[in-house]
Amino acid sequence: MLWVTPVWEGLLQGLVINLLSFGPSFFTLIHTGIRDGKKHGLMVAFGIFMSEAVVASVLFFGLRPMFVNPYFQMVFTALAACALIFMGLRAIMHRYTKFLRAMNVPVRSGTSMLRGFLFNLVNPFVILLWVSLISTVSLHYTADQPFHREMIMLNILCILLGYFGMDVLKVYLSHHIGRNLNHRVTFLINRYFGYILTAIGTYFIYHFLRLSGVL
């Protein structure tokens, strides 16, 4: 019974957090599932899982002060904003003929996984989320409890698994939708994806200006 609580609480937390997450990685996951199919969507989901695991691990094992440093957050947010706006504008200006040619070029699974890893990692709010999560989970399991550190790690692992499970479900749903769409509609979705990335990048610029004290 001692180990049951961190398992079900972690899985539930992961599911809820995923349902409330609408960052760059969410739209990348849906976009890939629709355009490239189930296999590449799952690789994007795995890349997202790996980036979440990396952030959670480095915060848990002692690098929290660096990630909550205001200067680090400012630089990271600025770089993320530039990267997202660049990729968003490139998707918006993508011509239909080039899009059709790109549809016929095989996509490597490793490329899809890297896309998921990077798109999730460029979101500065992922770091802030895990800072809050680890702090909350750590307070829930006090030092006087047996195996308290192991239970914290188990809770965090189950959060990651719950999050990943919901991403897998999104991939299957988006793949099902994508099978019923023609190339023209998929192209419009690709352009819409570009607008979303540009909007998120613009919001990150606003967040950077707030961190820097300009606003």
mmCIF file of C-alpha atoms in Angstrom:
data_model
loop_
_atom_site.group_PDB
_atom_site.id
_atom_site.type_symbol
_atom_site.label_atom_id
_atom_site.label_comp_id
_atom_site.label_asym_id
_atom_site.label_seq_id
_atom_site.Cartn_x
_atom_site.Cartn_y
_atom_site.Cartn_z
ATOM 1 C CA MET A 1 0.000 0.000 0.000
ATOM 2 C CA LEU A 2 2.961 2.273 0.667
ATOM 3 C CA TRP A 3 3.894 2.307 -3.026
ATOM 4 C CA VAL A 4 0.357 2.449 -4.436
ATOM 5 C CA THR A 5 -0.271 6.094 -3.544
ATOM 6 C CA PRO A 6 2.665 7.624 -5.490
ATOM 7 C CA VAL A 7 1.764 5.430 -8.488
ATOM 8 C CA TRP A 8 -1.906 6.361 -8.887
ATOM 9 C CA GLU A 9 -1.344 9.977 -7.832
ATOM 10 C CA GLY A 10 1.498 10.332 -10.339
ATOM 11 C CA LEU A 11 -0.486 8.779 -13.196
ATOM 12 C CA LEU A 12 -3.473 11.004 -12.452
ATOM 13 C CA GLN A 13 -1.293 14.111 -12.245
ATOM 14 C CA GLY A 14 0.354 13.250 -15.559
ATOM 15 C CA LEU A 15 -3.012 12.824 -17.300
ATOM 16 C CA VAL A 16 -4.400 16.103 -15.932
ATOM 17 C CA ILE A 17 -1.251 18.093 -16.739
ATOM 18 C CA ASN A 18 -1.233 16.741 -20.286
ATOM 19 C CA LEU A 19 -4.884 17.678 -20.811
ATOM 20 C CA LEU A 20 -4.128 21.248 -19.706
ATOM 21 C CA SER A 21 -0.926 21.600 -21.797
ATOM 22 C CA PHE A 22 -1.149 23.488 -25.095
ATOM 23 C CA GLY A 23 2.472 24.408 -25.804
ATOM 24 C CA PRO A 24 4.537 23.950 -28.984
ATOM 25 C CA SER A 25 4.958 20.221 -28.363
ATOM 26 C CA PHE A 26 1.190 19.651 -28.240
ATOM 27 C CA PHE A 27 0.645 21.190 -31.663
ATOM 28 C CA THR A 28 3.737 19.432 -33.043
ATOM 29 C CA LEU A 29 2.364 16.094 -31.855
ATOM 30 C CA ILE A 30 -1.064 16.614 -33.448
ATOM 31 C CA HIS A 31 0.453 18.050 -36.615
ATOM 32 C CA THR A 32 2.833 15.103 -37.026
ATOM 33 C CA GLY A 33 0.105 12.532 -36.354
ATOM 34 C CA ILE A 34 -2.097 14.079 -39.034
ATOM 35 C CA ARG A 35 0.598 14.700 -41.642
ATOM 36 C CA ASP A 36 3.126 11.868 -41.170
ATOM 37 C CA GLY A 37 1.064 9.134 -39.550
ATOM 38 C CA LYS A 38 1.005 7.038 -36.399
ATOM 39 C CA LYS A 39 4.617 5.828 -36.429
ATOM 40 C CA HIS A 40 6.157 9.299 -36.573
ATOM 41 C CA GLY A 41 3.572 10.677 -34.163
ATOM 42 C CA LEU A 42 4.613 8.052 -31.615
ATOM 43 C CA MET A 43 8.267 8.990 -32.105
ATOM 44 C CA VAL A 44 7.386 12.635 -31.444
ATOM 45 C CA ALA A 45 5.552 11.527 -28.294
ATOM 46 C CA PHE A 46 8.628 9.582 -27.187
ATOM 47 C CA GLY A 47 10.826 12.628 -27.849
ATOM 48 C CA ILE A 48 8.510 14.740 -25.695
ATOM 49 C CA PHE A 49 8.675 12.087 -22.965
ATOM 50 C CA MET A 50 12.493 12.111 -23.080
ATOM 51 C CA SER A 51 12.730 15.910 -22.842
ATOM 52 C CA GLU A 52 10.298 15.949 -19.899
ATOM 53 C CA ALA A 53 12.376 13.223 -18.238
ATOM 54 C CA VAL A 54 15.605 15.184 -18.777
ATOM 55 C CA VAL A 55 14.143 18.365 -17.267
ATOM 56 C CA ALA A 56 12.660 16.474 -14.316
ATOM 57 C CA SER A 57 15.941 14.618 -13.684
ATOM 58 C CA VAL A 58 18.249 17.637 -13.728
ATOM 59 C CA LEU A 59 15.890 19.544 -11.437
ATOM 60 C CA PHE A 60 15.502 16.625 -9.046
ATOM 61 C CA PHE A 61 19.242 15.991 -8.829
ATOM 62 C CA GLY A 62 20.265 19.527 -7.957
ATOM 63 C CA LEU A 63 20.279 21.982 -10.883
ATOM 64 C CA ARG A 64 17.139 23.823 -9.775
ATOM 65 C CA PRO A 65 19.010 27.082 -8.837
ATOM 66 C CA MET A 66 20.284 27.473 -12.411
ATOM 67 C CA PHE A 67 16.869 26.978 -14.011
ATOM 68 C CA VAL A 68 15.097 29.440 -11.707
ATOM 69 C CA ASN A 69 17.801 32.070 -12.249
ATOM 70 C CA PRO A 70 16.108 35.146 -13.857
ATOM 71 C CA TYR A 71 18.974 35.697 -16.330
ATOM 72 C CA PHE A 72 18.845 32.094 -17.500
ATOM 73 C CA GLN A 73 15.084 32.345 -17.958
ATOM 74 C CA MET A 74 15.445 35.578 -19.935
ATOM 75 C CA VAL A 75 18.046 34.185 -22.346
ATOM 76 C CA PHE A 76 16.240 30.865 -22.703
ATOM 77 C CA THR A 77 12.891 32.569 -23.392
ATOM 78 C CA ALA A 78 14.420 34.899 -25.989
ATOM 79 C CA LEU A 79 16.091 32.027 -27.855
ATOM 80 C CA ALA A 80 12.907 29.948 -27.717
ATOM 81 C CA ALA A 81 10.848 32.852 -29.082
ATOM 82 C CA CYS A 82 13.220 33.362 -32.021
ATOM 83 C CA ALA A 83 13.276 29.644 -32.844
ATOM 84 C CA LEU A 84 9.487 29.281 -32.779
ATOM 85 C CA ILE A 85 8.841 32.410 -34.834
ATOM 86 C CA PHE A 86 11.399 31.288 -37.424
ATOM 87 C CA MET A 87 9.833 27.824 -37.743
ATOM 88 C CA GLY A 88 6.333 29.286 -37.742
ATOM 89 C CA LEU A 89 7.060 31.751 -40.533
ATOM 90 C CA ARG A 90 8.767 29.042 -42.564
ATOM 91 C CA ALA A 91 5.626 26.878 -42.316
ATOM 92 C CA ILE A 92 3.398 29.841 -43.242
ATOM 93 C CA MET A 93 5.440 30.697 -46.344
ATOM 94 C CA HIS A 94 5.764 27.069 -47.466
ATOM 95 C CA ARG A 95 4.440 26.767 -51.029
ATOM 96 C CA TYR A 96 1.914 24.072 -51.893
ATOM 97 C CA THR A 97 4.125 22.510 -54.584
ATOM 98 C CA LYS A 98 7.059 22.251 -52.177
ATOM 99 C CA PHE A 99 4.716 20.829 -49.552
ATOM 100 C CA LEU A 100 3.598 18.071 -51.942
ATOM 101 C CA ARG A 101 7.216 17.210 -52.748
ATOM 102 C CA ALA A 102 8.033 17.102 -49.032
ATOM 103 C CA MET A 103 5.087 14.735 -48.451
ATOM 104 C CA ASN A 104 6.760 12.195 -50.748
ATOM 105 C CA VAL A 105 10.116 12.360 -48.968
ATOM 106 C CA PRO A 106 10.448 9.637 -46.285
ATOM 107 C CA VAL A 107 10.770 11.033 -42.755
ATOM 108 C CA ARG A 108 13.244 9.315 -40.448
ATOM 109 C CA SER A 109 11.983 8.135 -37.087
ATOM 110 C CA GLY A 110 14.994 9.725 -35.377
ATOM 111 C CA THR A 111 14.093 13.079 -36.925
ATOM 112 C CA SER A 112 10.542 12.839 -35.560
ATOM 113 C CA MET A 113 11.820 11.965 -32.085
ATOM 114 C CA LEU A 114 14.279 14.879 -32.161
ATOM 115 C CA ARG A 115 11.475 17.199 -33.271
ATOM 116 C CA GLY A 116 9.373 16.208 -30.265
ATOM 117 C CA PHE A 117 12.353 16.539 -27.916
ATOM 118 C CA LEU A 118 13.311 20.016 -29.122
ATOM 119 C CA PHE A 119 9.814 21.457 -29.516
ATOM 120 C CA ASN A 120 9.042 20.497 -25.932
ATOM 121 C CA LEU A 121 12.396 21.706 -24.650
ATOM 122 C CA VAL A 122 12.098 25.199 -26.177
ATOM 123 C CA ASN A 123 9.089 25.894 -23.970
ATOM 124 C CA PRO A 124 10.372 27.751 -20.864
ATOM 125 C CA PHE A 125 7.132 26.979 -19.043
ATOM 126 C CA VAL A 126 8.059 23.271 -19.040
ATOM 127 C CA ILE A 127 10.919 24.109 -16.676
ATOM 128 C CA LEU A 128 8.689 26.237 -14.441
ATOM 129 C CA LEU A 129 6.081 23.471 -14.390
ATOM 130 C CA TRP A 130 8.607 20.875 -13.229
ATOM 131 C CA VAL A 131 10.046 23.207 -10.596
ATOM 132 C CA SER A 132 6.536 23.516 -9.164
ATOM 133 C CA LEU A 133 5.756 19.796 -9.533
ATOM 134 C CA ILE A 134 8.923 18.568 -7.843
ATOM 135 C CA SER A 135 8.476 21.054 -4.993
ATOM 136 C CA THR A 136 4.858 19.947 -4.473
ATOM 137 C CA VAL A 137 5.656 16.227 -4.638
ATOM 138 C CA SER A 138 8.622 16.657 -2.273
ATOM 139 C CA LEU A 139 6.417 18.368 0.309
ATOM 140 C CA HIS A 140 3.892 15.524 0.092
ATOM 141 C CA TYR A 141 6.478 12.925 1.167
ATOM 142 C CA THR A 142 8.291 14.119 4.280
ATOM 143 C CA ALA A 143 11.772 13.010 5.318
ATOM 144 C CA ASP A 144 10.473 11.040 8.317
ATOM 145 C CA GLN A 145 8.586 8.634 6.042
ATOM 146 C CA PRO A 146 10.337 5.386 5.032
ATOM 147 C CA PHE A 147 11.697 5.411 1.486
ATOM 148 C CA HIS A 148 10.518 9.011 1.055
ATOM 149 C CA ARG A 149 13.091 9.823 -1.662
ATOM 150 C CA GLU A 150 12.229 6.660 -3.595
ATOM 151 C CA MET A 151 8.531 7.487 -3.397
ATOM 152 C CA ILE A 152 9.179 10.981 -4.756
ATOM 153 C CA MET A 153 11.084 9.463 -7.686
ATOM 154 C CA LEU A 154 8.282 6.929 -8.269
ATOM 155 C CA ASN A 155 5.670 9.685 -8.219
ATOM 156 C CA ILE A 156 7.662 11.715 -10.758
ATOM 157 C CA LEU A 157 8.152 8.654 -12.981
ATOM 158 C CA CYS A 158 4.413 7.954 -12.936
ATOM 159 C CA ILE A 159 3.684 11.589 -13.841
ATOM 160 C CA LEU A 160 5.910 11.100 -16.887
ATOM 161 C CA LEU A 161 4.191 7.818 -17.792
ATOM 162 C CA GLY A 162 0.723 9.329 -17.407
ATOM 163 C CA TYR A 163 1.746 12.263 -19.591
ATOM 164 C CA PHE A 164 3.205 9.919 -22.208
ATOM 165 C CA GLY A 165 0.103 7.714 -22.204
ATOM 166 C CA MET A 166 -2.121 10.684 -22.999
ATOM 167 C CA ASP A 167 0.240 11.737 -25.805
ATOM 168 C CA VAL A 168 -0.028 8.248 -27.320
ATOM 169 C CA LEU A 169 -3.820 8.572 -27.289
ATOM 170 C CA LYS A 170 -3.557 11.945 -29.049
ATOM 171 C CA VAL A 171 -1.355 10.369 -31.725
ATOM 172 C CA TYR A 172 -3.908 7.645 -32.485
ATOM 173 C CA LEU A 173 -6.733 10.195 -32.653
ATOM 174 C CA SER A 174 -4.799 12.590 -34.910
ATOM 175 C CA HIS A 175 -3.693 9.694 -37.137
ATOM 176 C CA HIS A 176 -7.323 8.627 -37.527
ATOM 177 C CA ILE A 177 -8.267 12.183 -38.502
ATOM 178 C CA GLY A 178 -5.331 12.474 -40.899
ATOM 179 C CA ARG A 179 -6.315 9.352 -42.848
ATOM 180 C CA ASN A 180 -9.542 11.086 -43.912
ATOM 181 C CA LEU A 181 -7.930 14.332 -45.107
ATOM 182 C CA ASN A 182 -6.654 15.171 -48.580
ATOM 183 C CA HIS A 183 -3.330 16.906 -49.303
ATOM 184 C CA ARG A 184 -4.908 20.348 -49.671
ATOM 185 C CA VAL A 185 -6.475 20.202 -46.212
ATOM 186 C CA THR A 186 -3.233 18.842 -44.740
ATOM 187 C CA PHE A 187 -1.383 21.749 -46.341
ATOM 188 C CA LEU A 188 -3.801 24.224 -44.726
ATOM 189 C CA ILE A 189 -3.275 22.492 -41.370
ATOM 190 C CA ASN A 190 0.483 22.855 -41.882
ATOM 191 C CA ARG A 191 0.021 26.595 -42.472
ATOM 192 C CA TYR A 192 -2.268 26.849 -39.450
ATOM 193 C CA PHE A 193 0.450 25.109 -37.441
ATOM 194 C CA GLY A 194 2.845 27.846 -38.589
ATOM 195 C CA TYR A 195 0.496 30.566 -37.328
ATOM 196 C CA ILE A 196 0.237 28.819 -33.959
ATOM 197 C CA LEU A 197 4.030 28.571 -33.580
ATOM 198 C CA THR A 198 4.401 32.240 -34.534
ATOM 199 C CA ALA A 199 1.757 33.231 -31.984
ATOM 200 C CA ILE A 200 3.433 31.183 -29.230
ATOM 201 C CA GLY A 201 6.817 32.697 -30.138
ATOM 202 C CA THR A 202 5.292 36.177 -29.965
ATOM 203 C CA TYR A 203 3.898 35.393 -26.515
ATOM 204 C CA PHE A 204 7.362 34.238 -25.440
ATOM 205 C CA ILE A 205 8.718 37.637 -26.555
ATOM 206 C CA TYR A 206 6.094 39.260 -24.330
ATOM 207 C CA HIS A 207 7.180 36.970 -21.485
ATOM 208 C CA PHE A 208 10.823 37.923 -22.122
ATOM 209 C CA LEU A 209 9.974 41.638 -21.958
ATOM 210 C CA ARG A 210 8.218 41.072 -18.655
ATOM 211 C CA LEU A 211 11.211 39.174 -17.244
ATOM 212 C CA SER A 212 13.562 41.926 -18.390
ATOM 213 C CA GLY A 213 11.436 44.610 -16.720
ATOM 214 C CA VAL A 214 10.530 46.445 -19.942
ATOM 215 C CA LEU A 215 6.813 45.797 -19.333
#
